[in-house]
């Protein structure tokens, strides 16, 4: 999920405030697939990713493209508008109640001595790692990936050497959206989701990406680990309801002292 | 231009005589949110520092005056100043951290959101302010306690607040302070190169903005009597505050007012007409679409666009 | 700027602007006032029924609205208010969206459309925002559902101290403090009846308005009653949670005999499977009172995880023959939902209002308040510990909770004896 966000930012310098809400749609798509077509989310996530890829490309072409060079405030507001539309359309379409997707994996647990491991989470983790690896390979080994990184580094230079920057942007946004769609689908059996959850997920994504470093893939990955561990520790040592406080405080500290995060490049 | 404004104000002053209490309430919220939007306008519109956490100041102002009134019997007429002052302190902290550490654009937005959320979580977990249950203020209708038995009294207070904030913004725009803020918004690095102390002006804008917003918090507390952390510190309130100046015209004197006159009735109408069936949140879809449309087609907001239209039609 | 160049144009432009603003405002004001004119024809008694039918509490809000509507239909079908010449009850619906400012605006709107009484509004925050409207406009306000004690207590205090003349706000629902007391009482009674003595209870709750209030009430009541069991750990979580594995681990570490959860539907969906996954060895899950543990939707999602879960919650009295009939009608009209706390108390609220009107024999607000204060009503469908009466604060001390249990995939009342439809199963059978 954070990987998708960092990709969008890294390539286009656009901050996607609608990220969390796109993830919620990923979850609902998985739910639809599961309840209407009987497709298990651990397989169906591919479809969710595909749908969101198309959506991402669409959004980019129609909306974001026009404001890529505009001041940041405009981008933020635009994505905020998209977020509002996404969240409330989900509300109208699916109702406000939390849903969960049933999957046979959900109930399974493996016990390793006193510690237990939730199979569903394990599978999600494995798939997420696999996807991240795939993305990494894509960016470093394929032509399109190279072009994308070139465009990220220097859009003007990339144009000069003939790269179709607009297409690259569209693909980047699409992949970012696909990531988040897949993430949503993979997580849908584990976590109850509702339209109002979009905001929380966006903030969580930002937390992770800022801590790991905007624009850096390994940063996003590590950021995710750091934030989850910090939150869990917070839940154990402080009151569990304060664990959100931990991640926000962490965010503030990172923003102040190292806004580039652990691995990222400095802000423009 | 000046006598148009005077005529409009006179009209607004006279309206309650003809309006029923429901319409008065709608206007009260138009004025109130316009007031908050106007306060935001100082730092967000003129200085260009997008704060998405202004609800934090509303909350601080609200809880402060409510607690002072209940525990110490301090009349909210004074309590609002204390609340405003505390909000200004918070604003100073946020501003200092943001500006001293050079946070711009997106990073500043995130900082403000983080602060607002921290406030909300702290309030949620602090029993002394009622925790998640919230703080319930006793309705006495006593004007000495900033409460009124007649809704119309609230109308005039809200109108007064809106006019005062607008006057302040107009004054800022006229003075050098306003010119500096606009210059900072347009190109901060150039300003710094010219030797302008951008930090000082941004801080000043933040302090004034947060103070006014905090005063607004007191109005909220003593009009609704019901303070919940999620309502009063939450992101939905910050969105309501920000969207009005953005749609109406950030960085203009009449922008927030115009925005409020557009958005509040829109929300009302959409709730009444769509609220019956399953169309929950329809007005928020409209907000989102409107926001997208404004960013794409009217990036400066409705007011400048209208003004251009009128200028053209008058020719 | 062009202003200075052509003074004559300034006049035309500014005139246009002023005119348009005035016209716009007048049109807007007229539009706002318009509906009132249309409704003033048929003399019915209008009650503003304000609930959060959209927003996060839409499901219970819609249940409340339907319950109220059904009650109004039943009363009108039976001939309306006889002492007022068969005057029928007409509901004007409002939606708070769970926001206090919307709550206030909606209250004003329905009063403007002719509402002579208000009923609502489920969540304490919006309910509290409606209180000033009731007091300002002298419109009696019956709180059908909302637990926060200050809602009525504040008004009672203001009247006692002379700042308000009349109390217009009354509540027919257990207050936050009574939830806790009854829960502790039922816990002890059920343990005693089952002849088991669990010692360690872990309280887990959702850290929102409802959860916090209930948790505090439960703990306070426990401290006051000093029963034979201890609350060994208290674990809140932010609502809605993404994951409760940490919290449940912590609970497990406290070696509980009983898990006492206060949930919302979202958190219940995480909590109960987690308790099973982490193989907590407990005598049972006994809730001090919360949603999320009995609704049809929850049972459909959680299935076996909800079986044998006990919950001390306001509930309908199914030993009353009428209740089942109303429940069946509700099932039909709501397309499959259970007649529960929310729909039930709203239903009773309207029935209560009808009774008040019968005795008031007038639509004057102060006469209605008079009649309200003298209420002694036994026609309710909910489980009460006596007739509906109102004390000096304006609350009904006989509005109490019932211990229900999910047995065979259905919620049934199991305690106290006079309310029980079935015998409870406790401790829960080993999986």
PDB file of N, CA and C in Angstrom, chain C residues 3 9 20 72 82 92 117 126 162 188 198 201 215 235 317 346 380-381 389 404:
ATOM      1  N   UNK C   3     -12.445  50.306 -12.075  1.00  0.00           N
ATOM      2  CA  UNK C   3     -13.377  51.089 -11.244  1.00  0.00           C
ATOM      3  C   UNK C   3     -13.215  52.581 -11.484  1.00  0.00           C
ATOM      4  N   UNK C   9     -20.299  52.993 -15.216  1.00  0.00           N
ATOM      5  CA  UNK C   9     -20.328  51.538 -15.261  1.00  0.00           C
ATOM      6  C   UNK C   9     -20.317  50.945 -13.860  1.00  0.00           C
ATOM      7  N   UNK C  20     -28.785  41.270  -7.303  1.00  0.00           N
ATOM      8  CA  UNK C  20     -28.715  39.817  -7.335  1.00  0.00           C
ATOM      9  C   UNK C  20     -28.563  39.237  -5.942  1.00  0.00           C
ATOM     10  N   UNK C  72     -46.497   4.929  15.108  1.00  0.00           N
ATOM     11  CA  UNK C  72     -47.443   5.969  14.700  1.00  0.00           C
ATOM     12  C   UNK C  72     -48.563   5.357  13.865  1.00  0.00           C
ATOM     13  N   UNK C  82     -57.753   9.764  21.289  1.00  0.00           N
ATOM     14  CA  UNK C  82     -59.188   9.881  21.462  1.00  0.00           C
ATOM     15  C   UNK C  82     -59.574  11.160  22.193  1.00  0.00           C
ATOM     16  N   UNK C  92     -42.567  13.890  11.417  1.00  0.00           N
ATOM     17  CA  UNK C  92     -41.710  14.646  10.494  1.00  0.00           C
ATOM     18  C   UNK C  92     -40.295  14.137  10.744  1.00  0.00           C
ATOM     19  N   UNK C 117     -43.694  18.241  19.141  1.00  0.00           N
ATOM     20  CA  UNK C 117     -42.848  17.520  20.088  1.00  0.00           C
ATOM     21  C   UNK C 117     -41.679  16.970  19.300  1.00  0.00           C
ATOM     22  N   UNK C 126     -25.477  14.497  19.397  1.00  0.00           N
ATOM     23  CA  UNK C 126     -26.500  15.263  18.686  1.00  0.00           C
ATOM     24  C   UNK C 126     -27.696  15.513  19.578  1.00  0.00           C
ATOM     25  N   UNK C 162     -33.193  27.974  38.745  1.00  0.00           N
ATOM     26  CA  UNK C 162     -33.996  29.117  38.325  1.00  0.00           C
ATOM     27  C   UNK C 162     -33.609  29.746  37.008  1.00  0.00           C
ATOM     28  N   UNK C 188     -23.271 -10.880  38.578  1.00  0.00           N
ATOM     29  CA  UNK C 188     -23.246 -11.617  39.844  1.00  0.00           C
ATOM     30  C   UNK C 188     -24.394 -12.614  39.928  1.00  0.00           C
ATOM     31  N   UNK C 198     -16.518 -17.298  38.843  1.00  0.00           N
ATOM     32  CA  UNK C 198     -15.374 -16.739  38.132  1.00  0.00           C
ATOM     33  C   UNK C 198     -14.791 -15.604  38.957  1.00  0.00           C
ATOM     34  N   UNK C 201     -12.165 -11.067  35.698  1.00  0.00           N
ATOM     35  CA  UNK C 201     -12.883 -10.521  34.549  1.00  0.00           C
ATOM     36  C   UNK C 201     -11.989  -9.489  33.870  1.00  0.00           C
ATOM     37  N   UNK C 215     -17.854   1.686  29.929  1.00  0.00           N
ATOM     38  CA  UNK C 215     -16.752   1.084  30.681  1.00  0.00           C
ATOM     39  C   UNK C 215     -16.608   1.765  32.037  1.00  0.00           C
ATOM     40  N   UNK C 235      -8.837  -2.997  28.994  1.00  0.00           N
ATOM     41  CA  UNK C 235      -8.113  -2.820  27.732  1.00  0.00           C
ATOM     42  C   UNK C 235      -8.974  -2.103  26.694  1.00  0.00           C
ATOM     43  N   UNK C 317     -39.484  -6.978  25.565  1.00  0.00           N
ATOM     44  CA  UNK C 317     -40.053  -7.998  26.423  1.00  0.00           C
ATOM     45  C   UNK C 317     -40.839  -8.974  25.559  1.00  0.00           C
ATOM     46  N   UNK C 346     -37.696   3.349  20.130  1.00  0.00           N
ATOM     47  CA  UNK C 346     -38.364   4.392  19.341  1.00  0.00           C
ATOM     48  C   UNK C 346     -39.848   4.084  19.228  1.00  0.00           C
ATOM     49  N   UNK C 380     -45.678  -0.383  27.354  1.00  0.00           N
ATOM     50  CA  UNK C 380     -44.465  -0.460  26.544  1.00  0.00           C
ATOM     51  C   UNK C 380     -44.105  -1.877  26.151  1.00  0.00           C
ATOM     52  N   UNK C 381     -43.371  -2.012  25.064  1.00  0.00           N
ATOM     53  CA  UNK C 381     -42.951  -3.330  24.589  1.00  0.00           C
ATOM     54  C   UNK C 381     -41.568  -3.699  25.099  1.00  0.00           C
ATOM     55  N   UNK C 389     -42.143   5.760  34.428  1.00  0.00           N
ATOM     56  CA  UNK C 389     -42.355   6.977  35.214  1.00  0.00           C
ATOM     57  C   UNK C 389     -41.140   7.868  35.005  1.00  0.00           C
ATOM     58  N   UNK C 404     -29.192 -10.841  27.538  1.00  0.00           N
ATOM     59  CA  UNK C 404     -29.592 -11.709  26.431  1.00  0.00           C
ATOM     60  C   UNK C 404     -28.424 -12.626  26.093  1.00  0.00           C
TER      61      UNK C 404
END
